[in-house]
XYZ file of C-alpha atoms in Angstrom:
385
model
C 212.996 -93.126 150.801
C 213.967 -89.550 150.988
C 210.708 -87.576 150.104
C 212.601 -84.483 149.243
C 213.888 -86.216 146.100
C 210.426 -86.247 144.627
C 209.628 -82.810 145.596
C 206.440 -83.687 147.565
C 205.811 -83.047 151.222
C 205.386 -85.570 153.803
C 202.967 -83.778 156.010
C 200.781 -80.675 156.723
C 202.159 -77.466 157.696
C 205.326 -77.901 155.564
C 206.435 -74.490 153.918
C 207.793 -73.981 150.463
C 205.397 -76.563 148.685
C 204.420 -75.829 145.168
C 200.984 -76.932 144.519
C 199.341 -78.344 141.257
C 198.659 -74.837 140.073
C 202.231 -73.751 140.456
C 201.174 -70.374 142.042
C 204.196 -70.448 144.591
C 204.588 -71.292 148.173
C 201.877 -70.498 150.574
C 203.321 -69.546 154.017
C 201.621 -70.995 156.995
C 198.674 -73.072 155.389
C 198.214 -76.739 154.809
C 198.457 -77.938 151.135
C 195.193 -78.397 149.571
C 193.946 -81.400 147.564
C 192.085 -84.555 148.091
C 195.287 -86.419 148.910
C 195.917 -84.418 151.977
C 192.383 -83.857 153.326
C 192.383 -84.200 157.272
C 189.733 -86.882 157.453
C 191.565 -89.108 155.111
C 195.159 -88.373 155.966
C 195.639 -91.434 158.139
C 194.370 -93.642 155.174
C 196.986 -92.516 152.797
C 199.714 -95.137 152.057
C 203.480 -94.646 151.125
C 204.024 -93.396 147.554
C 205.181 -96.381 145.570
C 208.948 -96.106 144.217
C 208.762 -95.229 140.385
C 211.897 -95.748 138.506
C 213.346 -92.757 136.847
C 212.599 -92.339 133.081
C 215.705 -93.082 131.090
C 214.793 -90.032 128.756
C 215.969 -87.508 131.211
C 219.235 -88.625 132.698
C 221.897 -86.604 134.401
C 221.888 -84.095 137.156
C 220.463 -81.328 135.119
C 217.252 -83.224 134.955
C 216.610 -83.918 138.569
C 214.491 -80.802 139.152
C 212.396 -81.293 136.067
C 211.830 -85.045 137.120
C 210.872 -83.996 140.787
C 208.379 -81.328 139.432
C 206.762 -84.006 137.322
C 206.422 -86.578 139.905
C 204.911 -84.127 142.550
C 201.811 -83.444 140.407
C 198.164 -84.576 141.192
C 198.771 -87.679 138.902
C 200.999 -89.229 141.649
C 198.828 -88.606 144.671
C 197.672 -91.784 146.331
C 193.874 -91.844 146.806
C 192.108 -93.790 149.518
C 190.732 -97.198 148.229
C 186.961 -96.206 148.676
C 187.715 -93.061 146.614
C 189.437 -94.805 143.749
C 186.900 -96.164 140.962
C 186.955 -99.633 140.514
C 187.385 -99.375 136.776
C 190.394 -96.939 137.075
C 193.586 -98.715 135.752
C 196.921 -98.268 137.663
C 199.357 -95.820 135.942
C 201.713 -97.847 133.910
C 204.913 -96.237 132.310
C 204.831 -96.170 128.587
C 207.599 -97.668 126.703
C 209.514 -95.392 124.386
C 208.603 -95.844 120.816
C 211.074 -94.761 118.142
C 209.514 -92.254 115.746
C 211.333 -93.136 112.847
C 212.458 -96.777 113.032
C 215.134 -97.768 110.445
C 214.041 -100.674 108.079
C 215.781 -103.975 108.938
C 218.068 -105.159 106.151
C 216.786 -108.005 104.044
C 219.055 -110.825 104.628
C 217.708 -112.498 101.455
C 219.165 -109.684 99.253
C 222.885 -110.194 98.417
C 225.048 -107.134 98.596
C 225.629 -105.567 95.295
C 229.110 -106.500 93.815
C 231.745 -103.701 93.822
C 231.804 -101.687 90.513
C 234.967 -101.842 88.430
C 236.830 -98.700 87.524
C 235.888 -97.476 84.297
C 238.225 -95.363 81.725
C 235.377 -93.031 80.919
C 235.968 -93.089 77.184
C 235.970 -95.591 74.231
C 239.537 -96.783 74.541
C 239.367 -98.708 71.278
C 238.316 -95.452 69.284
C 240.801 -93.354 71.277
C 243.814 -95.649 70.575
C 242.772 -95.929 66.789
C 242.526 -92.121 66.449
C 245.726 -91.596 68.406
C 247.664 -93.955 66.153
C 246.257 -92.420 63.013
C 247.142 -89.046 64.056
C 250.682 -90.104 65.099
C 251.234 -91.553 61.738
C 250.223 -88.489 59.901
C 252.332 -86.274 62.078
C 255.337 -88.335 61.823
C 255.105 -88.930 58.153
C 254.681 -85.190 57.454
C 257.432 -84.360 59.840
C 260.181 -86.506 58.364
C 259.215 -86.386 54.753
C 258.555 -82.594 54.036
C 258.763 -80.099 56.693
C 256.422 -77.683 54.929
C 253.693 -80.353 55.094
C 254.039 -80.596 58.879
C 253.708 -76.870 59.105
C 250.522 -77.069 57.147
C 249.292 -79.782 59.653
C 249.950 -77.431 62.532
C 248.168 -74.655 60.773
C 244.985 -76.799 60.075
C 244.857 -77.958 63.810
C 245.058 -74.453 64.981
C 242.336 -73.142 62.687
C 240.074 -76.044 63.705
C 240.947 -75.375 67.432
C 240.044 -71.754 67.086
C 236.665 -72.785 65.551
C 236.063 -75.036 68.364
C 236.926 -72.452 70.997
C 234.933 -69.574 69.606
C 231.868 -71.844 68.861
C 231.786 -72.862 72.497
C 232.164 -69.425 73.716
C 229.387 -68.299 71.727
C 227.085 -71.090 72.488
C 227.599 -71.088 76.191
C 228.539 -67.542 77.195
C 227.081 -65.398 74.211
C 230.818 -64.222 73.506
C 231.312 -63.528 69.865
C 234.994 -63.524 69.178
C 235.483 -62.861 65.588
C 236.723 -66.156 63.847
C 237.810 -64.921 60.389
C 240.661 -62.726 61.501
C 241.564 -65.294 64.144
C 241.721 -68.088 61.628
C 243.779 -66.090 58.984
C 245.977 -64.620 61.734
C 246.514 -67.843 63.462
C 247.622 -69.600 60.276
C 249.897 -66.685 59.399
C 251.255 -66.892 62.810
C 252.351 -70.343 62.592
C 254.027 -69.675 59.135
C 255.781 -66.672 60.488
C 257.192 -68.634 63.339
C 258.762 -71.257 60.951
C 259.936 -68.556 58.446
C 261.084 -65.654 60.617
C 261.447 -67.248 64.145
C 260.246 -65.563 67.314
C 260.354 -62.169 65.746
C 257.978 -63.237 62.949
C 255.605 -64.817 65.594
C 255.413 -61.667 67.645
C 254.637 -59.298 64.677
C 252.098 -61.769 63.378
C 250.449 -62.007 66.916
C 250.191 -58.162 67.078
C 248.617 -57.819 63.787
C 246.159 -60.516 64.457
C 245.059 -58.701 67.781
C 244.648 -55.428 65.831
C 242.545 -57.413 63.047
C 240.427 -58.520 65.897
C 239.770 -55.112 67.253
C 238.842 -53.659 63.824
C 236.746 -56.589 62.556
C 234.487 -56.460 65.865
C 233.627 -52.668 64.906
C 231.415 -53.691 62.095
C 228.881 -54.809 64.750
C 227.043 -52.969 67.446
C 229.231 -51.538 70.388
C 227.393 -53.733 72.973
C 229.877 -56.039 74.519
C 232.604 -54.934 72.258
C 235.219 -55.068 75.022
C 234.248 -58.634 76.170
C 234.301 -60.040 72.692
C 237.776 -58.374 71.659
C 239.158 -59.565 74.933
C 238.088 -63.199 74.290
C 239.523 -62.866 70.648
C 242.961 -61.528 71.854
C 242.900 -64.476 74.242
C 242.154 -67.021 71.690
C 244.991 -65.754 69.382
C 247.530 -66.078 72.149
C 246.184 -69.420 73.615
C 245.975 -71.397 70.421
C 248.058 -70.158 67.380
C 250.797 -68.069 69.250
C 251.769 -71.094 71.572
C 251.705 -73.337 68.626
C 254.284 -71.291 66.857
C 257.023 -72.703 69.163
C 256.420 -75.927 67.584
C 257.198 -74.746 63.996
C 260.183 -72.654 65.642
C 261.774 -75.977 66.933
C 261.602 -77.323 63.415
C 263.952 -74.712 62.083
C 266.892 -76.396 63.750
C 269.307 -79.025 61.998
C 267.821 -81.692 64.158
C 264.397 -79.918 64.184
C 262.416 -82.970 63.229
C 263.877 -84.826 66.262
C 263.222 -81.995 68.468
C 259.614 -81.830 67.447
C 259.398 -85.694 67.884
C 260.954 -85.256 71.506
C 258.439 -82.686 72.386
C 255.555 -84.768 71.203
C 256.856 -88.065 72.667
C 257.489 -86.549 76.284
C 254.010 -84.906 76.348
C 252.207 -88.069 75.177
C 254.254 -90.125 77.632
C 253.489 -87.638 80.478
C 249.682 -87.812 79.856
C 249.878 -91.748 79.424
C 251.895 -92.085 82.798
C 249.482 -89.852 84.570
C 246.417 -91.727 83.127
C 247.876 -95.226 83.822
C 249.082 -94.719 87.412
C 246.132 -92.625 88.278
C 243.639 -95.124 87.123
C 245.160 -97.951 88.802
C 246.617 -96.226 92.048
C 245.001 -92.870 92.272
C 243.471 -92.141 95.599
C 244.257 -88.524 96.654
C 242.634 -85.891 94.404
C 245.071 -83.249 92.868
C 242.498 -80.520 92.219
C 239.084 -81.757 92.856
C 237.272 -78.372 92.052
C 239.000 -78.113 88.696
C 239.378 -81.700 87.553
C 238.109 -84.521 89.869
C 239.750 -87.279 87.745
C 243.261 -86.147 88.284
C 245.251 -87.500 91.276
C 248.685 -86.750 93.049
C 249.449 -90.395 92.374
C 248.816 -89.770 88.503
C 251.187 -86.759 88.703
C 253.829 -88.747 90.235
C 253.204 -91.142 87.194
C 253.414 -88.311 84.659
C 256.730 -87.158 86.337
C 258.230 -90.448 86.438
C 257.317 -91.578 83.000
C 258.453 -88.112 81.413
C 261.751 -87.937 83.153
C 262.638 -91.448 81.921
C 261.437 -90.600 78.402
C 263.314 -87.483 78.532
C 266.611 -88.941 79.618
C 266.454 -91.460 76.767
C 265.405 -88.783 73.937
C 268.169 -86.277 74.849
C 270.647 -88.997 75.009
C 269.765 -90.756 71.676
C 267.722 -88.394 69.617
C 269.077 -84.832 70.212
C 272.468 -83.654 68.938
C 274.822 -82.956 71.793
C 272.116 -83.836 74.471
C 272.960 -85.360 77.744
C 270.744 -87.830 79.857
C 270.650 -85.487 82.902
C 269.335 -82.694 80.799
C 266.632 -85.052 79.656
C 265.538 -85.665 83.327
C 264.986 -81.902 83.879
C 263.301 -81.784 80.416
C 260.997 -84.425 81.456
C 260.155 -82.806 84.731
C 259.381 -79.589 83.186
C 257.117 -81.284 80.476
C 255.190 -83.089 83.228
C 254.574 -79.944 85.091
C 253.582 -77.898 82.204
C 251.310 -80.613 80.507
C 249.542 -80.953 83.875
C 248.987 -77.296 84.200
C 247.787 -77.000 80.544
C 245.217 -79.798 81.150
C 244.142 -78.257 84.305
C 243.764 -74.814 82.526
C 241.871 -76.443 79.712
C 239.529 -78.020 82.450
C 239.010 -74.543 84.066
C 237.734 -73.259 80.702
C 235.435 -76.144 80.156
C 233.910 -76.001 83.676
C 233.292 -72.279 83.325
C 231.469 -73.177 80.041
C 229.863 -76.211 81.507
C 230.749 -78.687 78.989
C 232.814 -82.033 79.094
C 234.641 -81.548 75.554
C 235.354 -78.835 73.300
C 234.176 -80.857 70.293
C 233.234 -84.253 68.826
C 235.679 -84.267 65.759
C 237.961 -87.023 67.201
C 236.223 -90.063 68.469
C 237.256 -91.193 71.841
C 239.138 -87.936 72.410
C 236.622 -85.174 72.021
C 237.707 -82.288 69.859
C 241.128 -81.025 68.568
C 241.294 -78.573 71.590
C 240.934 -81.551 73.859
C 244.183 -82.887 72.472
C 246.043 -79.757 72.214
C 245.329 -78.709 76.029
C 248.627 -80.275 77.291
C 250.649 -79.612 73.919
C 250.056 -75.927 73.574
C 251.788 -74.751 76.992
C 254.397 -77.281 76.745
C 255.665 -76.075 73.298
C 257.329 -72.930 74.594
C 258.896 -74.874 77.713
C 260.582 -77.480 75.409
C 261.715 -74.965 72.944
C 263.327 -72.939 75.567
C 264.969 -75.612 77.335
C 266.463 -77.067 74.192
C 267.798 -73.679 73.244
C 269.482 -73.439 76.749
C 270.718 -77.158 76.653
C 272.041 -77.511 73.051
C 271.328 -74.022 71.292
C 269.185 -72.951 68.473
C 271.047 -74.412 65.538
């Protein structure tokens, strides 16, 4: 065995030896210690071969291992100097500090959980069908009744939005001028078109600014900003629905708008629930997937082609494909925008008025931004008459 690998000298007078006190090499002197006393030097035996410890492997640990093995614990004493009760040094086995518990083979693995829709589907379908009957009946019987239904939905949506803003953020957007101005906006869009809607929007914003002056000036800018945002987000976007109604085939245009939005949402839900794997916007809405978006686009484009071909005067199927694509995009963006608002407020739903759906605003989230898109494309494709 090569003694230099252990870091210990083989005889007296060897320079460069580091003693047990690690004070450095002593030139020209024999190493001290009982293992190398001159009277007992002839009784020393060769050092036994000790296997390397596995905890320190590799070339970078050679010097450290040599320094450990050259200490006094590894010096061989003569037989008469060793006590009879002194045990031989034995390597200690490595004991894991935090052993992992062994799995219990007797316990069966838990069964995989099935996907859940997250809502009461029975209640959601029932409420949806009921709302659809009311909307279609008012749409094709008396147009003015449908305008009233839109105005009521706008007022309730404004109430939900302002209520949540005050509860979660302490923002006091004035509800009275918003409700009155919102209803007036919807009626003005039906009676006077886009010009009437813009005038009503400006007057509503002015009413919000004046109404808030009756309270202390603290947070005035924050409250009126939220009020103007609410006026634009809910009633102004809803006026495009009543503006579609003014055309000769207005009822069918509104029905097309509603069908495409509902079909887009249904396609996104069905495909995403069954095949969804890749998240679309996990920080905004973790439940939405890219596969669901593809389902929304596919369903909406097919429905758009059918609606434009059979429901809209002078419509063409290829126009319906473009219309369906635009509806899927705007409905998805509107849903994500509503999710951003709810995440900022720290709530799941805007309200509890509709069982299985949440609140009115939870149903208007994709309809509101889609209304101006459908109105504009129909005007471009077939005109405003």
